[in-house]
Tab-separated table of C-alpha atoms in Angstrom:
chain	number	residue	atom	x	y	z
A	1	UNK	CA	-11.897	-121.812	11.377
A	2	UNK	CA	-11.330	-122.316	7.649
A	3	UNK	CA	-11.054	-119.188	5.540
A	4	UNK	CA	-14.013	-118.600	3.242
A	5	UNK	CA	-13.943	-118.282	-0.510
A	6	UNK	CA	-15.903	-116.303	-3.065
A	7	UNK	CA	-18.732	-117.797	-5.148
A	8	UNK	CA	-16.397	-118.934	-7.931
A	9	UNK	CA	-13.913	-120.454	-5.494
A	10	UNK	CA	-10.933	-118.667	-7.061
A	11	UNK	CA	-10.426	-116.208	-4.196
A	12	UNK	CA	-9.851	-116.921	-0.502
A	13	UNK	CA	-10.622	-114.134	1.944
A	14	UNK	CA	-7.828	-113.117	4.286
A	15	UNK	CA	-9.633	-113.245	7.634
A	16	UNK	CA	-11.890	-115.604	9.548
A	17	UNK	CA	-13.430	-112.669	11.466
A	18	UNK	CA	-16.840	-112.551	9.813
A	19	UNK	CA	-19.752	-110.575	11.235
A	20	UNK	CA	-23.409	-110.883	10.225
A	21	UNK	CA	-25.390	-108.020	11.790
A	22	UNK	CA	-29.177	-108.381	11.905
A	23	UNK	CA	-30.026	-104.704	12.354
A	24	UNK	CA	-28.710	-101.282	11.433
A	25	UNK	CA	-27.984	-100.693	15.134
A	26	UNK	CA	-25.719	-103.751	15.088
A	27	UNK	CA	-23.967	-102.364	12.001
A	28	UNK	CA	-23.376	-99.091	13.846
A	29	UNK	CA	-21.958	-100.922	16.872
A	30	UNK	CA	-19.641	-102.980	14.672
A	31	UNK	CA	-18.360	-99.982	12.739
A	32	UNK	CA	-17.786	-98.036	15.966
A	33	UNK	CA	-15.872	-100.859	17.616
A	34	UNK	CA	-13.748	-102.175	14.733
A	35	UNK	CA	-10.596	-100.508	13.455
A	36	UNK	CA	-10.749	-101.941	9.932
A	37	UNK	CA	-13.499	-103.727	7.997
A	38	UNK	CA	-14.860	-104.490	4.547
A	39	UNK	CA	-18.403	-105.348	3.533
A	40	UNK	CA	-19.341	-108.374	1.469
A	41	UNK	CA	-22.424	-109.011	-0.661
A	42	UNK	CA	-23.129	-112.344	-2.342
A	43	UNK	CA	-19.406	-112.960	-3.043
A	44	UNK	CA	-19.824	-112.700	-6.821
A	45	UNK	CA	-16.688	-110.567	-7.221
A	46	UNK	CA	-13.696	-112.393	-8.661
A	47	UNK	CA	-10.907	-110.231	-7.199
A	48	UNK	CA	-9.878	-108.800	-3.816
A	49	UNK	CA	-12.251	-105.798	-3.876
A	50	UNK	CA	-14.201	-107.000	-0.806
A	51	UNK	CA	-11.282	-108.544	1.077
A	52	UNK	CA	-10.006	-107.530	4.497
A	53	UNK	CA	-7.058	-108.669	6.586
A	54	UNK	CA	-9.045	-107.917	9.750
A	55	UNK	CA	-12.868	-107.989	9.578
A	56	UNK	CA	-15.525	-108.808	6.979
A	57	UNK	CA	-19.139	-107.776	7.465
A	58	UNK	CA	-21.818	-109.692	5.558
A	59	UNK	CA	-25.170	-107.974	5.000
A	60	UNK	CA	-27.033	-111.128	4.020
A	61	UNK	CA	-29.420	-110.842	7.014
A	62	UNK	CA	-30.360	-107.285	6.083
A	63	UNK	CA	-32.500	-108.419	3.186
A	64	UNK	CA	-35.981	-106.907	3.460
A	65	UNK	CA	-38.115	-104.678	1.260
A	66	UNK	CA	-38.943	-101.766	3.559
A	67	UNK	CA	-41.314	-99.589	1.539
A	68	UNK	CA	-42.854	-99.224	-1.910
A	69	UNK	CA	-43.653	-95.579	-2.677
A	70	UNK	CA	-46.330	-95.569	-5.375
A	71	UNK	CA	-46.439	-91.796	-5.651
A	72	UNK	CA	-42.725	-91.480	-6.455
A	73	UNK	CA	-42.385	-94.902	-8.113
A	74	UNK	CA	-39.575	-96.061	-5.854
A	75	UNK	CA	-38.749	-98.924	-3.521
A	76	UNK	CA	-36.604	-98.806	-0.387
A	77	UNK	CA	-34.715	-101.991	0.495
A	78	UNK	CA	-32.116	-103.227	2.922
A	79	UNK	CA	-28.717	-103.479	1.261
A	80	UNK	CA	-28.311	-107.253	1.456
A	81	UNK	CA	-31.426	-108.156	-0.535
A	82	UNK	CA	-30.821	-110.109	-3.740
A	83	UNK	CA	-32.297	-108.900	-7.020
A	84	UNK	CA	-34.195	-112.161	-7.460
A	85	UNK	CA	-36.020	-111.739	-4.145
A	86	UNK	CA	-36.720	-108.052	-4.792
A	87	UNK	CA	-38.108	-108.787	-8.270
A	88	UNK	CA	-40.729	-111.211	-6.953
A	89	UNK	CA	-42.022	-108.647	-4.452
A	90	UNK	CA	-42.061	-105.842	-7.009
A	91	UNK	CA	-43.972	-108.029	-9.447
A	92	UNK	CA	-46.567	-108.826	-6.771
A	93	UNK	CA	-47.132	-105.089	-6.339
A	94	UNK	CA	-47.270	-104.370	-10.071
A	95	UNK	CA	-43.764	-102.974	-10.545
A	96	UNK	CA	-40.529	-103.680	-12.384
A	97	UNK	CA	-36.889	-102.559	-12.439
A	98	UNK	CA	-35.415	-100.926	-15.538
A	99	UNK	CA	-32.877	-103.722	-16.010
A	100	UNK	CA	-31.169	-106.736	-14.474
A	101	UNK	CA	-27.769	-108.366	-14.744
A	102	UNK	CA	-27.346	-111.805	-16.343
A	103	UNK	CA	-27.647	-113.431	-12.904
A	104	UNK	CA	-30.470	-112.390	-10.550
A	105	UNK	CA	-28.704	-113.944	-7.539
A	106	UNK	CA	-26.541	-110.925	-6.653
A	107	UNK	CA	-27.134	-108.384	-3.873
A	108	UNK	CA	-28.465	-104.935	-4.710
A	109	UNK	CA	-25.786	-103.095	-2.720
A	110	UNK	CA	-22.906	-105.150	-4.136
A	111	UNK	CA	-24.087	-104.759	-7.727
A	112	UNK	CA	-24.516	-100.989	-7.361
A	113	UNK	CA	-21.173	-100.512	-5.605
A	114	UNK	CA	-19.340	-102.109	-8.563
A	115	UNK	CA	-21.400	-100.590	-11.453
A	116	UNK	CA	-22.826	-103.955	-12.510
A	117	UNK	CA	-25.122	-103.755	-15.549
A	118	UNK	CA	-27.389	-105.535	-17.993
A	119	UNK	CA	-27.705	-104.620	-21.670
A	120	UNK	CA	-29.638	-102.174	-23.821
A	121	UNK	CA	-28.759	-99.011	-25.718
A	122	UNK	CA	-31.071	-96.947	-23.513
A	123	UNK	CA	-30.530	-98.826	-20.242
A	124	UNK	CA	-28.109	-97.395	-17.696
A	125	UNK	CA	-26.332	-99.657	-15.233
A	126	UNK	CA	-28.108	-100.910	-12.096
A	127	UNK	CA	-26.559	-98.245	-9.861
A	128	UNK	CA	-28.175	-95.460	-11.899
A	129	UNK	CA	-31.560	-96.441	-10.411
A	130	UNK	CA	-30.414	-95.395	-6.912
A	131	UNK	CA	-32.299	-92.292	-5.731
A	132	UNK	CA	-31.059	-92.399	-2.153
A	133	UNK	CA	-28.972	-94.520	0.156
A	134	UNK	CA	-28.177	-94.694	3.844
A	135	UNK	CA	-24.593	-95.382	4.862
A	136	UNK	CA	-23.040	-96.043	8.259
A	137	UNK	CA	-19.812	-94.047	8.089
A	138	UNK	CA	-16.534	-94.477	9.968
A	139	UNK	CA	-17.712	-92.936	13.269
A	140	UNK	CA	-20.833	-95.109	13.371
A	141	UNK	CA	-23.230	-92.364	12.339
A	142	UNK	CA	-25.773	-92.701	9.524
A	143	UNK	CA	-25.406	-90.437	6.490
A	144	UNK	CA	-28.077	-90.175	3.797
A	145	UNK	CA	-27.104	-89.505	0.192
A	146	UNK	CA	-30.011	-88.541	-2.081
A	147	UNK	CA	-30.929	-86.733	-5.281
A	148	UNK	CA	-32.875	-84.207	-3.213
A	149	UNK	CA	-30.077	-83.552	-0.706
A	150	UNK	CA	-27.082	-83.444	-3.062
A	151	UNK	CA	-27.314	-85.147	-6.418
A	152	UNK	CA	-23.633	-84.589	-7.153
A	153	UNK	CA	-22.488	-86.258	-3.935
A	154	UNK	CA	-24.884	-89.144	-4.568
A	155	UNK	CA	-23.280	-89.553	-8.003
A	156	UNK	CA	-19.956	-89.962	-6.230
A	157	UNK	CA	-21.172	-92.303	-3.520
A	158	UNK	CA	-23.312	-94.834	-5.415
A	159	UNK	CA	-20.463	-96.686	-7.180
A	160	UNK	CA	-18.514	-96.456	-3.948
A	161	UNK	CA	-16.490	-99.706	-4.066
A	162	UNK	CA	-17.289	-100.120	-0.360
A	163	UNK	CA	-15.029	-97.212	0.513
A	164	UNK	CA	-17.452	-94.696	2.047
A	165	UNK	CA	-19.009	-96.920	4.681
A	166	UNK	CA	-21.520	-99.710	5.159
A	167	UNK	CA	-24.504	-99.167	2.858
A	168	UNK	CA	-27.573	-100.264	4.832
A	169	UNK	CA	-30.542	-99.018	2.750
A	170	UNK	CA	-31.108	-98.075	-0.879
A	171	UNK	CA	-34.063	-96.407	-2.586
A	172	UNK	CA	-34.413	-97.405	-6.248
A	173	UNK	CA	-36.473	-96.096	-9.154
A	174	UNK	CA	-39.137	-98.556	-10.263
A	175	UNK	CA	-41.622	-98.628	-13.165
A	176	UNK	CA	-44.922	-100.371	-13.928
A	177	UNK	CA	-44.643	-104.104	-14.512
A	178	UNK	CA	-44.684	-105.336	-18.097
A	179	UNK	CA	-44.345	-108.422	-20.216
A	180	UNK	CA	-41.334	-109.320	-22.339
A	181	UNK	CA	-40.404	-111.881	-24.943
A	182	UNK	CA	-36.992	-113.302	-25.717
A	183	UNK	CA	-35.857	-114.406	-29.166
A	184	UNK	CA	-32.551	-116.064	-29.986
A	185	UNK	CA	-30.791	-116.197	-33.348
A	186	UNK	CA	-27.744	-118.230	-34.319
A	187	UNK	CA	-24.604	-117.483	-36.300
A	188	UNK	CA	-24.302	-113.741	-36.845
A	189	UNK	CA	-21.189	-112.857	-38.874
A	190	UNK	CA	-18.838	-110.408	-37.124
A	191	UNK	CA	-18.516	-108.517	-40.435
A	192	UNK	CA	-22.230	-107.720	-40.215
A	193	UNK	CA	-21.459	-105.351	-37.329
A	194	UNK	CA	-19.242	-103.137	-39.485
A	195	UNK	CA	-22.283	-101.199	-40.696
A	196	UNK	CA	-25.148	-102.624	-38.648
A	197	UNK	CA	-23.887	-102.492	-35.044
A	198	UNK	CA	-26.271	-99.681	-34.100
A	199	UNK	CA	-29.222	-101.237	-35.915
A	200	UNK	CA	-28.608	-104.620	-34.273
A	201	UNK	CA	-28.341	-103.168	-30.766
A	202	UNK	CA	-31.370	-100.919	-31.328
A	203	UNK	CA	-33.566	-103.833	-32.376
A	204	UNK	CA	-34.783	-104.761	-28.857
A	205	UNK	CA	-34.973	-103.426	-25.309
A	206	UNK	CA	-31.926	-105.514	-24.399
A	207	UNK	CA	-29.518	-107.182	-26.838
A	208	UNK	CA	-26.639	-109.571	-26.107
A	209	UNK	CA	-24.256	-111.202	-28.560
A	210	UNK	CA	-22.409	-114.364	-27.516
A	211	UNK	CA	-19.267	-115.813	-29.083
A	212	UNK	CA	-16.657	-118.400	-28.108
A	213	UNK	CA	-14.160	-116.691	-30.475
A	214	UNK	CA	-13.609	-119.944	-32.364
A	215	UNK	CA	-14.186	-117.987	-35.580
A	216	UNK	CA	-15.464	-114.634	-36.813
A	217	UNK	CA	-19.082	-115.434	-35.996
A	218	UNK	CA	-21.307	-114.723	-33.007
A	219	UNK	CA	-22.834	-118.035	-31.905
A	220	UNK	CA	-26.021	-116.404	-30.609
A	221	UNK	CA	-27.987	-113.154	-30.539
A	222	UNK	CA	-30.368	-112.713	-27.578
A	223	UNK	CA	-33.123	-110.135	-28.079
A	224	UNK	CA	-35.292	-109.154	-25.114
A	225	UNK	CA	-38.313	-107.123	-26.273
A	226	UNK	CA	-40.718	-105.178	-24.071
A	227	UNK	CA	-44.360	-105.910	-24.891
A	228	UNK	CA	-47.207	-103.420	-24.702
A	229	UNK	CA	-50.857	-104.422	-24.231
A	230	UNK	CA	-52.016	-107.072	-26.683
A	231	UNK	CA	-48.922	-106.580	-28.797
A	232	UNK	CA	-47.980	-109.448	-31.059
A	233	UNK	CA	-45.167	-109.359	-33.543
A	234	UNK	CA	-42.810	-111.631	-35.388
A	235	UNK	CA	-39.123	-110.919	-35.763
A	236	UNK	CA	-38.834	-113.263	-38.729
A	237	UNK	CA	-36.507	-116.150	-39.491
A	238	UNK	CA	-33.545	-113.996	-40.491
A	239	UNK	CA	-31.806	-111.379	-38.362
A	240	UNK	CA	-28.952	-109.646	-40.214
A	241	UNK	CA	-27.829	-113.010	-41.542
A	242	UNK	CA	-28.454	-114.945	-38.312
A	243	UNK	CA	-31.153	-117.613	-38.235
A	244	UNK	CA	-33.924	-118.020	-35.639
A	245	UNK	CA	-33.216	-120.720	-33.063
A	246	UNK	CA	-35.664	-123.626	-33.052
A	247	UNK	CA	-35.218	-124.526	-29.378
A	248	UNK	CA	-34.212	-122.860	-26.115
A	249	UNK	CA	-30.432	-122.416	-25.948
A	250	UNK	CA	-27.775	-121.897	-23.275
A	251	UNK	CA	-25.142	-119.245	-24.105
A	252	UNK	CA	-22.367	-121.830	-23.703
A	253	UNK	CA	-22.335	-124.315	-26.593
A	254	UNK	CA	-23.322	-127.841	-25.598
A	255	UNK	CA	-24.844	-126.908	-22.215
A	256	UNK	CA	-28.541	-127.654	-21.648
A	257	UNK	CA	-30.933	-124.679	-21.494
A	258	UNK	CA	-33.070	-125.846	-18.545
A	259	UNK	CA	-31.647	-123.112	-16.265
A	260	UNK	CA	-32.056	-120.330	-18.844
A	261	UNK	CA	-35.001	-117.971	-19.092
A	262	UNK	CA	-37.619	-118.936	-21.721
A	263	UNK	CA	-36.974	-118.005	-25.354
A	264	UNK	CA	-38.688	-118.677	-28.714
A	265	UNK	CA	-40.734	-115.476	-28.394
A	266	UNK	CA	-42.953	-116.798	-25.597
A	267	UNK	CA	-44.312	-113.825	-23.592
A	268	UNK	CA	-43.665	-113.715	-19.858
A	269	UNK	CA	-43.211	-111.342	-16.942
A	270	UNK	CA	-40.199	-109.013	-17.135
A	271	UNK	CA	-38.363	-110.797	-14.271
A	272	UNK	CA	-38.605	-114.120	-16.156
A	273	UNK	CA	-37.032	-112.706	-19.350
A	274	UNK	CA	-34.651	-109.878	-18.388
A	275	UNK	CA	-31.906	-112.043	-16.814
A	276	UNK	CA	-30.364	-114.856	-18.840
A	277	UNK	CA	-30.807	-117.330	-15.998
A	278	UNK	CA	-33.921	-118.300	-14.075
A	279	UNK	CA	-34.613	-116.913	-10.610
A	280	UNK	CA	-35.123	-120.354	-9.094
A	281	UNK	CA	-31.815	-121.657	-10.432
A	282	UNK	CA	-28.910	-121.236	-8.035
A	283	UNK	CA	-25.634	-121.074	-9.962
A	284	UNK	CA	-23.243	-123.786	-8.905
A	285	UNK	CA	-19.826	-122.924	-7.567
A	286	UNK	CA	-18.395	-123.565	-10.985
A	287	UNK	CA	-14.884	-123.311	-12.277
A	288	UNK	CA	-15.704	-120.202	-14.284
A	289	UNK	CA	-13.899	-116.899	-13.832
A	290	UNK	CA	-14.957	-113.569	-15.308
A	291	UNK	CA	-13.371	-110.481	-16.842
A	292	UNK	CA	-15.013	-107.524	-18.510
A	293	UNK	CA	-13.872	-104.378	-20.284
A	294	UNK	CA	-16.053	-101.349	-21.003
A	295	UNK	CA	-15.354	-98.646	-23.607
A	296	UNK	CA	-17.104	-95.992	-25.670
A	297	UNK	CA	-19.710	-97.553	-27.957
A	298	UNK	CA	-18.367	-95.764	-31.017
A	299	UNK	CA	-15.309	-98.060	-30.881
A	300	UNK	CA	-17.342	-101.277	-30.736
A	301	UNK	CA	-16.645	-102.801	-34.152
A	302	UNK	CA	-13.006	-101.734	-34.267
A	303	UNK	CA	-12.450	-103.153	-30.773
A	304	UNK	CA	-14.179	-106.426	-31.676
A	305	UNK	CA	-11.861	-106.775	-34.653
A	306	UNK	CA	-8.896	-106.132	-32.365
A	307	UNK	CA	-10.005	-108.982	-30.097
A	308	UNK	CA	-10.633	-111.217	-33.107
A	309	UNK	CA	-6.939	-110.801	-34.040
A	310	UNK	CA	-5.972	-112.746	-30.885
A	311	UNK	CA	-8.902	-115.171	-30.807
A	312	UNK	CA	-6.585	-118.185	-31.142
A	313	UNK	CA	-4.991	-117.230	-27.812
A	314	UNK	CA	-8.394	-116.595	-26.181
A	315	UNK	CA	-10.646	-119.378	-27.451
A	316	UNK	CA	-8.937	-122.406	-25.796
A	317	UNK	CA	-9.451	-120.921	-22.317
A	318	UNK	CA	-12.970	-119.577	-22.755
A	319	UNK	CA	-16.464	-120.793	-21.909
A	320	UNK	CA	-18.143	-117.852	-23.638
A	321	UNK	CA	-17.838	-114.124	-24.349
A	322	UNK	CA	-20.765	-111.677	-24.261
A	323	UNK	CA	-21.066	-108.229	-25.854
A	324	UNK	CA	-23.581	-105.793	-24.331
A	325	UNK	CA	-24.341	-102.066	-24.513
A	326	UNK	CA	-24.919	-99.641	-21.622
A	327	UNK	CA	-26.352	-96.117	-21.659
A	328	UNK	CA	-24.255	-93.290	-20.249
A	329	UNK	CA	-24.744	-92.074	-16.671
A	330	UNK	CA	-23.439	-89.446	-14.244
A	331	UNK	CA	-21.906	-91.770	-11.653
A	332	UNK	CA	-18.293	-90.836	-10.988
A	333	UNK	CA	-16.767	-94.319	-10.902
A	334	UNK	CA	-19.091	-95.917	-13.422
A	335	UNK	CA	-17.233	-97.115	-16.533
A	336	UNK	CA	-20.126	-95.543	-18.500
A	337	UNK	CA	-19.686	-92.085	-16.952
A	338	UNK	CA	-20.813	-89.623	-19.634
A	339	UNK	CA	-20.295	-92.145	-22.433
A	340	UNK	CA	-22.636	-94.610	-24.130
A	341	UNK	CA	-20.668	-97.806	-23.782
A	342	UNK	CA	-20.091	-101.308	-25.042
A	343	UNK	CA	-18.900	-104.069	-22.706
A	344	UNK	CA	-16.880	-107.150	-23.676
A	345	UNK	CA	-17.386	-109.891	-21.103
A	346	UNK	CA	-15.288	-113.057	-20.879
A	347	UNK	CA	-16.176	-116.174	-18.866
A	348	UNK	CA	-13.055	-118.304	-18.482
A	349	UNK	CA	-12.675	-122.006	-17.809
A	350	UNK	CA	-8.895	-122.265	-17.575
A	351	UNK	CA	-7.713	-120.752	-14.318
A	352	UNK	CA	-4.042	-121.262	-14.944
A	353	UNK	CA	-4.004	-119.336	-18.213
A	354	UNK	CA	-6.279	-116.397	-17.375
A	355	UNK	CA	-3.529	-114.193	-15.949
A	356	UNK	CA	-1.500	-114.704	-19.150
A	357	UNK	CA	-4.401	-113.963	-21.487
A	358	UNK	CA	-5.701	-110.794	-19.776
A	359	UNK	CA	-2.656	-108.634	-20.638
A	360	UNK	CA	-3.066	-109.648	-24.312
A	361	UNK	CA	-6.707	-108.496	-24.279
A	362	UNK	CA	-5.837	-105.298	-22.427
A	363	UNK	CA	-3.111	-104.506	-24.946
A	364	UNK	CA	-5.543	-104.968	-27.859
A	365	UNK	CA	-8.090	-102.700	-26.167
A	366	UNK	CA	-5.546	-100.065	-25.094
A	367	UNK	CA	-6.340	-97.693	-28.014
A	368	UNK	CA	-9.997	-97.583	-26.916
A	369	UNK	CA	-9.394	-96.584	-23.278
A	370	UNK	CA	-11.174	-99.702	-22.010
A	371	UNK	CA	-12.022	-99.778	-18.308
A	372	UNK	CA	-12.086	-103.091	-16.436
A	373	UNK	CA	-15.179	-104.011	-14.418
A	374	UNK	CA	-14.397	-103.254	-10.776
A	375	UNK	CA	-15.444	-106.693	-9.505
A	376	UNK	CA	-13.839	-108.929	-12.106
A	377	UNK	CA	-10.319	-110.075	-13.015
A	378	UNK	CA	-7.942	-107.633	-14.688
A	379	UNK	CA	-4.234	-106.775	-14.805
A	380	UNK	CA	-4.603	-103.096	-15.781
A	381	UNK	CA	-2.194	-100.969	-13.739
A	382	UNK	CA	-3.544	-98.727	-10.945
A	383	UNK	CA	-2.055	-95.658	-12.666
A	384	UNK	CA	-3.908	-96.536	-15.870
A	385	UNK	CA	-7.180	-97.110	-14.018
A	386	UNK	CA	-6.937	-93.770	-12.247
A	387	UNK	CA	-6.254	-91.994	-15.548
A	388	UNK	CA	-9.442	-93.460	-17.066
A	389	UNK	CA	-11.733	-91.794	-14.497
A	390	UNK	CA	-12.010	-88.053	-14.801
A	391	UNK	CA	-13.734	-87.836	-11.394
A	392	UNK	CA	-11.174	-89.982	-9.559
A	393	UNK	CA	-9.687	-86.991	-7.662
A	394	UNK	CA	-13.195	-86.018	-6.496
A	395	UNK	CA	-13.868	-89.606	-5.423
A	396	UNK	CA	-10.625	-89.657	-3.431
A	397	UNK	CA	-11.768	-86.483	-1.640
A	398	UNK	CA	-15.193	-88.029	-0.964
A	399	UNK	CA	-13.563	-91.069	0.682
A	400	UNK	CA	-11.321	-88.811	2.760
A	401	UNK	CA	-14.355	-86.780	3.867
A	402	UNK	CA	-16.341	-89.753	5.143
A	403	UNK	CA	-13.503	-92.125	6.044
A	404	UNK	CA	-10.461	-89.950	6.824
A	405	UNK	CA	-8.524	-92.737	8.560
A	406	UNK	CA	-9.212	-95.457	6.013
A	407	UNK	CA	-11.369	-97.728	8.179
A	408	UNK	CA	-13.048	-99.125	5.043
A	409	UNK	CA	-9.936	-99.138	2.880
A	410	UNK	CA	-8.186	-102.315	1.817
A	411	UNK	CA	-5.294	-103.160	-0.492
A	412	UNK	CA	-7.568	-103.056	-3.567
A	413	UNK	CA	-8.756	-99.511	-2.843
A	414	UNK	CA	-5.350	-98.305	-1.708
A	415	UNK	CA	-3.812	-99.457	-4.991
A	416	UNK	CA	-6.507	-98.710	-7.548
A	417	UNK	CA	-8.022	-95.544	-6.082
A	418	UNK	CA	-5.158	-93.957	-4.150
A	419	UNK	CA	-2.184	-95.439	-6.025
A	420	UNK	CA	-0.550	-96.633	-2.791
A	421	UNK	CA	1.751	-99.629	-2.997
A	422	UNK	CA	1.869	-99.868	-6.800
């Protein structure tokens, strides 16, 4: 049996022993009978975080919405459901999520376990919406983590990197459905952010800046604005020196916009504006690879200038780079733990050169204590990663409590969480 690869095709999993349970009872039986395993979501991670030498468990068949609680404004789902599928059902019932990632095709459990996020000064990452979750732990028993039971332990478990057990159910905060509009502007000078970074990122519910680092200009500004009843407004032709786009655009220069969510200020439902890409568009297994670094928002302009210093080394290998903001949270292994953050995202086209370019970026961002995204490519040392997370010792203890023999541990966790085999 051929070994499987991740979505991007850059990573080959180390075992052909794949299991696809169809019930929580099957998950419990698997966990009880297997000595080592890792859980996989939609395979949108670009590194070895979900790999196993022995057994991989896919949750793709555990993909249902179980309950919408109108009184508490929450939804309970099986862990393998994709955001796109969940969004449709929420919309039908008059609800929305607080935010979405760029792609809606990722699983809820996988996105939460790796602290995946969207953008917006006041929007926390996707994992921050978790109110409760059920996990099958190493002995096959089900443990519930919840705000009511122990908020602190929930804060440790949500961004769990797959190390606590098999997440089978999650309960998420939801809010009333709403309309949004999306406006795109072109050619924002980097220098404009020296004094206006906060104003620019406060100008809409969600703001993204895109650049290919060919020069000191952001190619595009994407503004996603929440609409209230009967609200109409115009953002104008000029946005801090950038000009309003006259047609729908794709973030990558020269690529058609047919798979992107509608722009030009046309109102639509939140799920059709919050992600960059349409729900009914399935991303191809492209050549692209991804890296991302998250740091305190106060360093944003200085850090952008530091990256601009090496743009000639970056630009030839890049499809596009995106800059987003994330609100602080209380999740132990979230890169935004107790700090309002800015994230620099890089989508690469040149596989051969990525491993040479990443250390250059990491060196430029070193003064700002930048944390790499858990599910993307990085070369940051395990010792450095551990030093960036104040709650890392508590997280280590949490893993030892629920998985004392390391049933759910793999090389990625052993290195980056426990510092073994550095």
